[in-house]
PDB file of C-alpha atoms in Angstrom:
ATOM      1  CA  MET A 247     110.648  79.453  74.790  1.00 51.00           C
ATOM      2  CA  LYS A 248     111.292  80.339  78.208  1.00 58.00           C
ATOM      3  CA  ILE A 249     113.733  77.960  80.027  1.00 66.00           C
ATOM      4  CA  ILE A 250     114.614  77.640  83.851  1.00 70.00           C
ATOM      5  CA  ALA A 251     117.507  75.666  85.274  1.00 79.00           C
ATOM      6  CA  GLU A 252     118.855  74.857  88.513  1.00 87.00           C
ATOM      7  CA  SER A 253     120.689  72.273  90.663  1.00 90.00           C
ATOM      8  CA  ILE A 254     118.986  70.553  93.104  1.00 91.00           C
ATOM      9  CA  PHE A 255     121.134  67.608  93.996  1.00 91.00           C
ATOM     10  CA  GLU A 256     125.074  68.126  94.776  1.00 84.00           C
ATOM     11  CA  SER A 257     128.253  66.128  95.550  1.00 72.00           C
ATOM     12  CA  ALA A 258     127.864  67.074  99.382  1.00 67.00           C
ATOM     13  CA  GLU A 259     127.735  65.596 102.436  1.00 71.00           C
ATOM     14  CA  GLY A 260     130.051  62.802 102.122  1.00 77.00           C
ATOM     15  CA  TYR A 261     128.943  62.253  98.693  1.00 93.00           C
ATOM     16  CA  VAL A 262     131.615  62.592  95.781  1.00 95.00           C
ATOM     17  CA  ARG A 263     128.746  62.768  92.698  1.00 95.00           C
ATOM     18  CA  ALA A 264     125.141  62.519  92.184  1.00 96.00           C
ATOM     19  CA  ARG A 265     123.868  60.564  89.169  1.00 97.00           C
ATOM     20  CA  ILE A 266     121.146  58.917  87.159  1.00 98.00           C
ATOM     21  CA  PRO A 267     117.923  61.229  87.745  1.00 98.00           C
ATOM     22  CA  GLY A 268     114.537  60.289  87.720  1.00 98.00           C
ATOM     23  CA  ILE A 269     111.069  62.437  87.367  1.00 98.00           C
ATOM     24  CA  MET A 270     107.798  62.055  87.969  1.00 98.00           C
ATOM     25  CA  CYS A 271     104.786  64.637  87.861  1.00 98.00           C
ATOM     26  CA  ASP A 272     101.791  63.217  89.283  1.00 98.00           C
ATOM     27  CA  ASN A 273      98.080  64.552  88.481  1.00 97.00           C
ATOM     28  CA  ASP A 274      98.088  66.493  91.498  1.00 98.00           C
ATOM     29  CA  GLY A 275     101.450  68.842  89.822  1.00 98.00           C
ATOM     30  CA  ILE A 276     103.456  67.160  92.338  1.00 98.00           C
ATOM     31  CA  ILE A 277     106.790  66.260  91.115  1.00 98.00           C
ATOM     32  CA  PHE A 278     109.206  63.954  92.332  1.00 98.00           C
ATOM     33  CA  ALA A 279     112.918  64.094  91.247  1.00 98.00           C
ATOM     34  CA  TYR A 280     115.413  61.285  92.288  1.00 98.00           C
ATOM     35  CA  CYS A 281     118.899  60.151  92.087  1.00 97.00           C
ATOM     36  CA  GLU A 282     121.356  58.385  93.103  1.00 97.00           C
ATOM     37  CA  LEU A 283     123.898  59.940  95.622  1.00 97.00           C
ATOM     38  CA  ARG A 284     127.306  58.121  95.072  1.00 97.00           C
ATOM     39  CA  ARG A 285     130.300  58.306  97.706  1.00 95.00           C
ATOM     40  CA  ASP A 286     133.004  57.742  94.810  1.00 94.00           C
ATOM     41  CA  ASP A 287     132.759  57.426  90.912  1.00 93.00           C
ATOM     42  CA  SER A 288     131.678  53.901  90.214  1.00 96.00           C
ATOM     43  CA  ASP A 289     128.826  52.315  89.241  1.00 96.00           C
ATOM     44  CA  TRP A 290     129.426  49.953  91.947  1.00 97.00           C
ATOM     45  CA  ALA A 291     130.135  52.955  94.658  1.00 97.00           C
ATOM     46  CA  VAL A 292     128.161  52.850  98.341  1.00 97.00           C
ATOM     47  CA  ILE A 293     125.256  54.297  97.102  1.00 98.00           C
ATOM     48  CA  ASP A 294     122.027  56.057  98.388  1.00 98.00           C
ATOM     49  CA  ILE A 295     118.729  57.343  96.501  1.00 98.00           C
ATOM     50  CA  GLY A 296     117.140  60.115  97.241  1.00 97.00           C
ATOM     51  CA  MET A 297     114.662  62.573  96.488  1.00 97.00           C
ATOM     52  CA  LYS A 298     112.934  65.754  96.692  1.00 97.00           C
ATOM     53  CA  LYS A 299     109.612  67.047  96.225  1.00 98.00           C
ATOM     54  CA  SER A 300     108.088  70.353  94.879  1.00 97.00           C
ATOM     55  CA  ALA A 301     104.350  71.260  94.689  1.00 97.00           C
ATOM     56  CA  ASP A 302     105.012  74.415  92.634  1.00 96.00           C
ATOM     57  CA  GLY A 303     106.357  73.895  89.612  1.00 95.00           C
ATOM     58  CA  GLY A 304     110.077  73.450  90.488  1.00 95.00           C
ATOM     59  CA  LYS A 305     110.168  77.056  92.074  1.00 93.00           C
ATOM     60  CA  THR A 306     110.696  75.543  95.813  1.00 95.00           C
ATOM     61  CA  TRP A 307     111.829  71.726  96.778  1.00 96.00           C
ATOM     62  CA  SER A 308     111.428  70.009  99.730  1.00 96.00           C
ATOM     63  CA  ASP A 309     114.706  68.894 101.679  1.00 95.00           C
ATOM     64  CA  ARG A 310     116.093  66.038 100.434  1.00 95.00           C
ATOM     65  CA  GLN A 311     114.718  62.590 101.934  1.00 96.00           C
ATOM     66  CA  ILE A 312     117.149  59.130 101.998  1.00 97.00           C
ATOM     67  CA  LEU A 313     114.797  56.361 100.465  1.00 98.00           C
ATOM     68  CA  VAL A 314     117.160  53.876 100.248  1.00 98.00           C
ATOM     69  CA  SER A 315     120.564  53.958 101.957  1.00 98.00           C
ATOM     70  CA  GLY A 316     123.514  51.877 100.921  1.00 98.00           C
ATOM     71  CA  GLY A 317     125.240  51.454 104.662  1.00 97.00           C
ATOM     72  CA  LYS A 318     128.559  50.694 104.275  1.00 95.00           C
ATOM     73  CA  SER A 319     128.775  48.840 101.617  1.00 97.00           C
ATOM     74  CA  ASP A 320     125.922  48.252  99.140  1.00 98.00           C
ATOM     75  CA  THR A 321     125.490  49.775  95.559  1.00 98.00           C
ATOM     76  CA  VAL A 322     121.339  50.305  95.505  1.00 98.00           C
ATOM     77  CA  ASN A 323     120.974  51.034  92.294  1.00 98.00           C
ATOM     78  CA  ASN A 324     119.361  52.409  89.242  1.00 98.00           C
ATOM     79  CA  PRO A 325     115.841  53.941  91.038  1.00 98.00           C
ATOM     80  CA  LEU A 326     112.401  53.999  88.990  1.00 98.00           C
ATOM     81  CA  MET A 327     108.884  55.681  89.691  1.00 98.00           C
ATOM     82  CA  ILE A 328     105.713  55.744  88.502  1.00 98.00           C
ATOM     83  CA  THR A 329     102.997  57.961  89.368  1.00 98.00           C
ATOM     84  CA  ASP A 330      99.169  55.997  89.727  1.00 98.00           C
ATOM     85  CA  GLY A 331      96.550  57.752  90.653  1.00 96.00           C
ATOM     86  CA  ASP A 332      96.526  57.622  94.852  1.00 96.00           C
ATOM     87  CA  ILE A 333      99.923  55.562  94.638  1.00 98.00           C
ATOM     88  CA  LEU A 334     103.578  56.403  93.992  1.00 98.00           C
ATOM     89  CA  HIS A 335     105.485  53.015  92.553  1.00 98.00           C
ATOM     90  CA  PHE A 336     109.367  52.709  93.595  1.00 98.00           C
ATOM     91  CA  LEU A 337     111.738  50.278  92.171  1.00 98.00           C
ATOM     92  CA  TYR A 338     115.309  49.567  92.821  1.00 98.00           C
ATOM     93  CA  CYS A 339     117.909  47.187  92.833  1.00 98.00           C
ATOM     94  CA  VAL A 340     120.884  46.396  95.019  1.00 98.00           C
ATOM     95  CA  ASN A 341     124.193  45.423  93.803  1.00 98.00           C
ATOM     96  CA  TYR A 342     122.923  44.740  90.863  1.00 98.00           C
ATOM     97  CA  HIS A 343     121.615  41.565  91.688  1.00 96.00           C
ATOM     98  CA  ARG A 344     118.654  41.999  93.364  1.00 98.00           C
ATOM     99  CA  VAL A 345     115.188  44.077  92.713  1.00 98.00           C
ATOM    100  CA  PHE A 346     113.272  45.365  95.025  1.00 98.00           C
ATOM    101  CA  TYR A 347     109.414  47.274  95.431  1.00 98.00           C
ATOM    102  CA  LYS A 348     107.895  50.199  97.534  1.00 98.00           C
ATOM    103  CA  LYS A 349     104.796  52.307  97.600  1.00 98.00           C
ATOM    104  CA  SER A 350     104.013  55.575  99.059  1.00 98.00           C
ATOM    105  CA  THR A 351     100.111  56.273  99.312  1.00 98.00           C
ATOM    106  CA  ASP A 352     101.124  59.807 100.575  1.00 98.00           C
ATOM    107  CA  LYS A 353     102.999  61.300  98.030  1.00 98.00           C
ATOM    108  CA  GLY A 354     106.024  59.821  99.560  1.00 98.00           C
ATOM    109  CA  GLU A 355     105.752  61.167 102.957  1.00 97.00           C
ATOM    110  CA  THR A 356     106.176  57.532 103.964  1.00 98.00           C
ATOM    111  CA  TRP A 357     106.359  54.289 102.164  1.00 98.00           C
ATOM    112  CA  THR A 358     105.526  50.213 102.727  1.00 98.00           C
ATOM    113  CA  GLU A 359     108.615  47.824 103.452  1.00 98.00           C
ATOM    114  CA  LYS A 360     110.641  46.904 101.219  1.00 98.00           C
ATOM    115  CA  ARG A 361     109.952  43.788  98.697  1.00 98.00           C
ATOM    116  CA  ASP A 362     111.862  41.504  97.247  1.00 98.00           C
ATOM    117  CA  ILE A 363     110.789  40.691  93.789  1.00 98.00           C
ATOM    118  CA  THR A 364     113.527  39.543  92.142  1.00 97.00           C
ATOM    119  CA  ASP A 365     112.412  35.395  92.190  1.00 95.00           C
ATOM    120  CA  SER A 366     109.208  36.095  90.192  1.00 94.00           C
ATOM    121  CA  ILE A 367     111.311  37.821  87.448  1.00 95.00           C
ATOM    122  CA  ARG A 368     113.811  34.884  87.336  1.00 94.00           C
ATOM    123  CA  GLU A 369     111.093  32.682  86.991  1.00 93.00           C
ATOM    124  CA  GLY A 370     110.134  34.777  83.743  1.00 92.00           C
ATOM    125  CA  THR A 371     113.482  35.213  82.121  1.00 92.00           C
ATOM    126  CA  GLY A 372     113.304  31.523  81.357  1.00 84.00           C
ATOM    127  CA  ASP A 373     116.772  29.728  79.959  1.00 82.00           C
ATOM    128  CA  PHE A 374     118.617  33.155  80.681  1.00 89.00           C
ATOM    129  CA  PHE A 375     120.276  33.852  83.543  1.00 91.00           C
ATOM    130  CA  PHE A 376     121.306  36.625  84.520  1.00 94.00           C
ATOM    131  CA  SER A 377     124.197  37.858  86.568  1.00 95.00           C
ATOM    132  CA  CYS A 378     123.564  41.758  86.616  1.00 97.00           C
ATOM    133  CA  ILE A 379     119.941  43.662  86.882  1.00 97.00           C
ATOM    134  CA  ALA A 380     118.735  47.047  86.566  1.00 98.00           C
ATOM    135  CA  THR A 381     115.298  48.849  86.201  1.00 98.00           C
ATOM    136  CA  GLY A 382     114.842  51.621  83.665  1.00 96.00           C
ATOM    137  CA  PRO A 383     116.846  54.141  85.245  1.00 95.00           C
ATOM    138  CA  CYS A 384     114.628  57.282  84.852  1.00 95.00           C
ATOM    139  CA  HIS A 385     110.727  56.183  84.732  1.00 98.00           C
ATOM    140  CA  GLY A 386     108.129  53.391  84.077  1.00 98.00           C
ATOM    141  CA  VAL A 387     104.925  54.125  82.843  1.00 98.00           C
ATOM    142  CA  ARG A 388     101.124  53.427  84.118  1.00 98.00           C
ATOM    143  CA  LEU A 389      99.352  52.344  80.674  1.00 98.00           C
ATOM    144  CA  SER A 390      95.725  53.340  79.809  1.00 97.00           C
ATOM    145  CA  SER A 391      94.473  50.116  80.591  1.00 98.00           C
ATOM    146  CA  GLY A 392      96.128  50.035  84.104  1.00 98.00           C
ATOM    147  CA  ARG A 393      98.570  47.622  83.625  1.00 98.00           C
ATOM    148  CA  LEU A 394     102.348  49.264  84.714  1.00 98.00           C
ATOM    149  CA  LEU A 395     105.615  48.899  82.479  1.00 98.00           C
ATOM    150  CA  VAL A 396     108.641  48.879  83.644  1.00 98.00           C
ATOM    151  CA  PRO A 397     112.101  48.951  81.346  1.00 98.00           C
ATOM    152  CA  VAL A 398     114.535  46.331  82.619  1.00 98.00           C
ATOM    153  CA  TRP A 399     118.281  45.360  81.244  1.00 98.00           C
ATOM    154  CA  LEU A 400     119.901  42.172  81.944  1.00 97.00           C
ATOM    155  CA  ALA A 401     123.508  41.019  81.730  1.00 97.00           C
ATOM    156  CA  TYR A 402     125.017  37.335  82.061  1.00 94.00           C
ATOM    157  CA  ASN A 403     129.085  37.275  81.658  1.00 94.00           C
ATOM    158  CA  LYS A 404     130.769  33.887  83.166  1.00 90.00           C
ATOM    159  CA  GLU A 405     134.352  35.442  83.556  1.00 93.00           C
ATOM    160  CA  ASP A 406     133.093  38.781  85.295  1.00 94.00           C
ATOM    161  CA  ALA A 407     129.981  38.882  87.583  1.00 91.00           C
ATOM    162  CA  LYS A 408     130.444  42.652  87.676  1.00 94.00           C
ATOM    163  CA  SER A 409     129.994  42.875  83.800  1.00 95.00           C
ATOM    164  CA  HIS A 410     127.155  44.888  82.227  1.00 95.00           C
ATOM    165  CA  HIS A 411     127.949  43.235  79.097  1.00 95.00           C
ATOM    166  CA  PRO A 412     126.771  41.244  77.269  1.00 96.00           C
ATOM    167  CA  SER A 413     123.600  42.447  77.931  1.00 97.00           C
ATOM    168  CA  VAL A 414     119.729  42.251  76.761  1.00 97.00           C
ATOM    169  CA  ILE A 415     116.110  43.723  77.645  1.00 98.00           C
ATOM    170  CA  CYS A 416     112.440  43.026  78.708  1.00 98.00           C
ATOM    171  CA  LEU A 417     109.921  44.644  80.258  1.00 98.00           C
ATOM    172  CA  LEU A 418     108.905  44.203  83.456  1.00 98.00           C
ATOM    173  CA  TYR A 419     104.778  44.459  84.423  1.00 98.00           C
ATOM    174  CA  SER A 420     102.119  44.419  86.773  1.00 98.00           C
ATOM    175  CA  ASP A 421      98.425  44.122  85.800  1.00 98.00           C
ATOM    176  CA  ASP A 422      97.462  44.422  89.888  1.00 98.00           C
ATOM    177  CA  ARG A 423      99.157  48.182  90.642  1.00 98.00           C
ATOM    178  CA  GLY A 424     102.393  46.286  92.000  1.00 98.00           C
ATOM    179  CA  GLU A 425     100.775  43.204  94.127  1.00 98.00           C
ATOM    180  CA  SER A 426     102.634  41.081  91.622  1.00 98.00           C
ATOM    181  CA  TRP A 427     105.234  41.191  88.894  1.00 98.00           C
ATOM    182  CA  HIS A 428     105.904  39.451  85.680  1.00 97.00           C
ATOM    183  CA  THR A 429     108.309  39.520  82.501  1.00 97.00           C
ATOM    184  CA  GLY A 430     107.926  39.766  79.123  1.00 96.00           C
ATOM    185  CA  LYS A 431     109.630  38.183  76.595  1.00 96.00           C
ATOM    186  CA  ILE A 432     113.718  38.691  76.408  1.00 96.00           C
ATOM    187  CA  ASN A 433     115.048  40.844  73.526  1.00 96.00           C
ATOM    188  CA  SER A 434     118.939  40.258  72.054  1.00 94.00           C
ATOM    189  CA  LEU A 435     118.668  41.547  68.412  1.00 94.00           C
ATOM    190  CA  LEU A 436     120.619  44.276  69.194  1.00 96.00           C
ATOM    191  CA  ALA A 437     124.097  44.386  70.389  1.00 95.00           C
ATOM    192  CA  ASP A 438     124.339  45.550  74.203  1.00 96.00           C
ATOM    193  CA  PRO A 439     120.641  46.726  74.034  1.00 98.00           C
ATOM    194  CA  SER A 440     120.113  48.250  77.890  1.00 98.00           C
ATOM    195  CA  GLU A 441     118.597  51.835  79.117  1.00 98.00           C
ATOM    196  CA  PHE A 442     115.523  52.422  77.459  1.00 98.00           C
ATOM    197  CA  CYS A 443     112.174  53.993  77.989  1.00 98.00           C
ATOM    198  CA  VAL A 444     108.662  53.787  77.405  1.00 98.00           C
ATOM    199  CA  ALA A 445     105.729  55.676  77.043  1.00 98.00           C
ATOM    200  CA  GLU A 446     101.928  55.609  75.699  1.00 98.00           C
ATOM    201  CA  SER A 447     100.542  57.601  72.829  1.00 95.00           C
ATOM    202  CA  SER A 448      97.148  58.789  73.003  1.00 94.00           C
ATOM    203  CA  ASP A 449      95.820  56.009  70.252  1.00 94.00           C
ATOM    204  CA  GLY A 450      97.246  53.021  73.018  1.00 96.00           C
ATOM    205  CA  THR A 451     100.572  52.758  71.257  1.00 97.00           C
ATOM    206  CA  VAL A 452     103.719  51.681  73.520  1.00 98.00           C
ATOM    207  CA  ILE A 453     106.503  53.066  72.032  1.00 98.00           C
ATOM    208  CA  ALA A 454     110.380  52.250  72.965  1.00 98.00           C
ATOM    209  CA  ASN A 455     113.463  53.933  72.960  1.00 98.00           C
ATOM    210  CA  ILE A 456     116.361  52.257  72.949  1.00 98.00           C
ATOM    211  CA  ARG A 457     120.492  52.426  74.142  1.00 98.00           C
ATOM    212  CA  HIS A 458     122.612  50.329  72.447  1.00 98.00           C
ATOM    213  CA  GLU A 459     125.870  49.562  71.042  1.00 97.00           C
ATOM    214  CA  GLU A 460     125.292  48.726  67.399  1.00 97.00           C
ATOM    215  CA  ALA A 461     127.805  50.955  64.809  1.00 97.00           C
ATOM    216  CA  GLU A 462     125.139  53.256  63.964  1.00 96.00           C
ATOM    217  CA  LYS A 463     125.703  56.117  66.713  1.00 97.00           C
ATOM    218  CA  CYS A 464     121.379  56.975  67.056  1.00 98.00           C
ATOM    219  CA  ARG A 465     118.393  55.530  68.908  1.00 98.00           C
ATOM    220  CA  VAL A 466     116.651  52.429  67.817  1.00 98.00           C
ATOM    221  CA  VAL A 467     112.692  52.750  68.041  1.00 98.00           C
ATOM    222  CA  ALA A 468     110.331  49.665  68.839  1.00 98.00           C
ATOM    223  CA  ARG A 469     106.958  48.984  69.824  1.00 98.00           C
ATOM    224  CA  VAL A 470     105.785  47.009  72.787  1.00 98.00           C
ATOM    225  CA  THR A 471     103.374  43.948  72.121  1.00 98.00           C
ATOM    226  CA  ASP A 472     100.339  43.598  74.549  1.00 97.00           C
ATOM    227  CA  GLU A 473     102.522  40.210  75.436  1.00 97.00           C
ATOM    228  CA  CYS A 474     105.227  42.754  76.449  1.00 97.00           C
ATOM    229  CA  GLU A 475     106.838  41.506  73.295  1.00 97.00           C
ATOM    230  CA  ILE A 476     109.496  44.475  72.284  1.00 98.00           C
ATOM    231  CA  THR A 477     109.088  44.178  68.400  1.00 98.00           C
ATOM    232  CA  GLN A 478     109.383  46.174  65.154  1.00 98.00           C
ATOM    233  CA  LEU A 479     112.807  47.698  65.974  1.00 98.00           C
ATOM    234  CA  ARG A 480     114.619  50.336  63.373  1.00 98.00           C
ATOM    235  CA  PHE A 481     117.536  52.887  63.642  1.00 98.00           C
ATOM    236  CA  ALA A 482     116.311  56.476  63.863  1.00 98.00           C
ATOM    237  CA  GLU A 483     118.486  58.387  62.557  1.00 98.00           C
ATOM    238  CA  ASN A 484     117.223  61.831  63.333  1.00 98.00           C
ATOM    239  CA  LEU A 485     118.001  60.665  67.043  1.00 98.00           C
ATOM    240  CA  PRO A 486     121.879  60.445  67.774  1.00 98.00           C
ATOM    241  CA  ASP A 487     123.496  59.250  70.559  1.00 98.00           C
ATOM    242  CA  PRO A 488     126.779  58.623  71.930  1.00 98.00           C
ATOM    243  CA  VAL A 489     125.274  55.421  74.215  1.00 98.00           C
ATOM    244  CA  CYS A 490     123.473  57.153  76.908  1.00 98.00           C
ATOM    245  CA  ALA A 491     120.455  56.964  78.700  1.00 98.00           C
ATOM    246  CA  ALA A 492     117.446  59.429  77.406  1.00 98.00           C
ATOM    247  CA  GLY A 493     114.171  60.248  78.911  1.00 98.00           C
ATOM    248  CA  LEU A 494     110.922  59.569  76.544  1.00 98.00           C
ATOM    249  CA  CYS A 495     107.251  60.524  77.995  1.00 98.00           C
ATOM    250  CA  SER A 496     103.898  61.057  76.000  1.00 96.00           C
ATOM    251  CA  VAL A 497     101.899  64.441  75.349  1.00 95.00           C
ATOM    252  CA  GLY A 498      98.637  63.162  73.569  1.00 87.00           C
ATOM    253  CA  HIS A 499      99.485  61.476  70.064  1.00 90.00           C
ATOM    254  CA  GLU A 500     103.250  63.604  70.429  1.00 95.00           C
ATOM    255  CA  LEU A 501     106.155  62.283  72.023  1.00 97.00           C
ATOM    256  CA  LEU A 502     108.780  64.644  74.302  1.00 98.00           C
ATOM    257  CA  PHE A 503     112.604  63.151  74.001  1.00 98.00           C
ATOM    258  CA  THR A 504     115.958  64.327  75.965  1.00 98.00           C
ATOM    259  CA  ASN A 505     119.319  62.968  75.123  1.00 98.00           C
ATOM    260  CA  CYS A 506     122.712  63.506  74.155  1.00 98.00           C
ATOM    261  CA  ALA A 507     122.330  64.590  70.603  1.00 98.00           C
ATOM    262  CA  ASN A 508     125.929  64.069  69.883  1.00 97.00           C
ATOM    263  CA  LYS A 509     127.606  60.632  68.150  1.00 97.00           C
ATOM    264  CA  ASN A 510     131.061  61.005  69.758  1.00 96.00           C
ATOM    265  CA  SER A 511     130.087  62.382  72.883  1.00 97.00           C
ATOM    266  CA  ARG A 512     128.130  62.936  76.411  1.00 97.00           C
ATOM    267  CA  SER A 513     127.574  66.502  75.084  1.00 97.00           C
ATOM    268  CA  ARG A 514     124.623  68.561  74.065  1.00 97.00           C
ATOM    269  CA  LEU A 515     121.438  67.653  75.697  1.00 97.00           C
ATOM    270  CA  GLU A 516     118.004  68.822  73.588  1.00 97.00           C
ATOM    271  CA  LEU A 517     114.576  68.282  74.013  1.00 97.00           C
ATOM    272  CA  LYS A 518     112.846  66.938  71.408  1.00 97.00           C
ATOM    273  CA  ARG A 519     109.099  67.057  70.264  1.00 96.00           C
ATOM    274  CA  LEU A 520     108.204  64.217  68.166  1.00 97.00           C
ATOM    275  CA  THR A 521     105.848  62.316  66.348  1.00 97.00           C
ATOM    276  CA  ALA A 522     103.838  59.310  67.518  1.00 95.00           C
ATOM    277  CA  GLU A 523     106.494  57.914  64.846  1.00 96.00           C
ATOM    278  CA  SER A 524     109.295  59.277  66.074  1.00 97.00           C
ATOM    279  CA  VAL A 525     109.653  61.817  63.641  1.00 97.00           C
ATOM    280  CA  THR A 526     111.853  64.949  64.538  1.00 97.00           C
ATOM    281  CA  LYS A 527     108.803  68.282  64.742  1.00 96.00           C
ATOM    282  CA  GLU A 528     111.254  70.531  66.855  1.00 94.00           C
ATOM    283  CA  GLU A 529     113.911  70.272  69.031  1.00 95.00           C
ATOM    284  CA  ILE A 530     115.530  73.088  71.934  1.00 93.00           C
ATOM    285  CA  LEU A 531     118.867  73.098  73.110  1.00 94.00           C
ATOM    286  CA  ILE A 532     119.046  72.615  76.658  1.00 94.00           C
ATOM    287  CA  ASN A 533     122.690  72.494  77.894  1.00 94.00           C
ATOM    288  CA  GLU A 534     126.042  72.174  75.890  1.00 95.00           C
ATOM    289  CA  LYS A 535     126.917  69.844  78.824  1.00 94.00           C
ATOM    290  CA  GLY A 536     124.949  66.679  78.831  1.00 93.00           C
ATOM    291  CA  GLY A 537     124.740  62.724  80.917  1.00 97.00           C
ATOM    292  CA  TYR A 538     121.474  60.634  81.288  1.00 98.00           C
ATOM    293  CA  SER A 539     118.370  62.842  81.154  1.00 98.00           C
ATOM    294  CA  ASP A 540     114.988  62.102  82.135  1.00 98.00           C
ATOM    295  CA  ILE A 541     111.628  64.564  81.783  1.00 98.00           C
ATOM    296  CA  ALA A 542     107.986  64.769  82.658  1.00 98.00           C
ATOM    297  CA  VAL A 543     105.386  67.137  81.656  1.00 97.00           C
ATOM    298  CA  SER A 544     102.703  69.343  84.015  1.00 97.00           C
ATOM    299  CA  PRO A 545      99.189  68.080  84.113  1.00 96.00           C
ATOM    300  CA  ASP A 546      97.971  71.006  81.957  1.00 95.00           C
ATOM    301  CA  LYS A 547     101.060  70.167  78.947  1.00 93.00           C
ATOM    302  CA  LYS A 548     101.974  73.654  79.427  1.00 93.00           C
ATOM    303  CA  THR A 549     105.522  72.979  81.098  1.00 95.00           C
ATOM    304  CA  ALA A 550     108.258  70.395  80.473  1.00 96.00           C
ATOM    305  CA  PHE A 551     110.437  68.954  83.444  1.00 97.00           C
ATOM    306  CA  ILE A 552     113.823  67.719  82.974  1.00 97.00           C
ATOM    307  CA  LEU A 553     115.903  66.247  85.256  1.00 97.00           C
ATOM    308  CA  HIS A 554     119.363  65.995  83.924  1.00 97.00           C
ATOM    309  CA  GLU A 555     123.039  64.937  84.867  1.00 96.00           C
ATOM    310  CA  ASN A 556     125.913  68.101  84.705  1.00 93.00           C
ATOM    311  CA  ASP A 557     129.813  66.880  85.911  1.00 90.00           C
ATOM    312  CA  LYS A 558     129.112  65.449  89.509  1.00 92.00           C
ATOM    313  CA  SER A 559     125.464  67.504  90.406  1.00 94.00           C
ATOM    314  CA  ILE A 560     122.163  67.014  89.297  1.00 96.00           C
ATOM    315  CA  ILE A 561     119.787  70.278  87.466  1.00 96.00           C
ATOM    316  CA  PHE A 562     116.480  70.874  87.086  1.00 96.00           C
ATOM    317  CA  THR A 563     114.877  72.264  84.425  1.00 96.00           C
ATOM    318  CA  SER A 564     111.907  73.405  83.018  1.00 95.00           C
ATOM    319  CA  ALA A 565     110.528  74.662  79.933  1.00 92.00           C
ATOM    320  CA  ASP A 566     107.475  76.265  78.581  1.00 90.00           C
ATOM    321  CA  VAL A 567     105.639  74.065  75.605  1.00 87.00           C
ATOM    322  CA  SER A 568     102.612  74.156  74.253  1.00 75.00           C
ATOM    323  CA  PHE A 569     100.364  70.983  72.967  1.00 60.00           C
TER     324      PHE A 569
END
């Protein structure tokens, strides 16, 4: 397997760290790579969201575009995109408190004005009042039905409004291409579930792959119902994990999955080919170092595109695959 890797987001120009990568590839083969650009190491730093595009499989990249700026005081966090035909959907949070939505109809060259969708999320969370909220991160999905799905985690801590614990998870969804958003049922069956990813297999089954803080140091896999409820949770011992964000995408009846395959540290970033039941068929070492990661695949299903953290930078990797 041929693997090509390069750094595309560096700590520079006033930023001390690039974190929280996300990547998408549309039907025309345009790759959208985006991340947080932090002015210090904290999750609560002043943060901007940056994006680059590639039209040649990652050989060359556009100049960095700042999609949202934190200005002098705001934490702009957890960017997430969904490709949807001629629309590129973009969600992000501000100060882990409000969720905003934009879209582009020209491949990310221009964007609509931001729209605050936080109140519609609160309407769907019932009695659960959240003090922190975060989308994704990484990317959401457009299902074969046209529904848009966005993983979300929520935290409520009476003593510390900035704490990310204790947390629960749910799905944000839209059935009208982003015009309105609704919230699925909250899942609190795990100890501090948080960042998770979703994918749809070729038979229409929607799979969730979840980070958590149970004693078992492995991912939890689950199913998503038509009502956007996360069900049938089980520990996947073949997917060890040190409590870190991961990437997931569907390729026909199989899945591609990236994470730090080490129970004890964020290291050994691997690409795994999984069955729809999350059984490992193949695994490839991408980098001895690790961190958050995300994955997309080319329209011809021959190349996987991986974006992952590496020290203070974000690395783009392309890997030849065959489906």
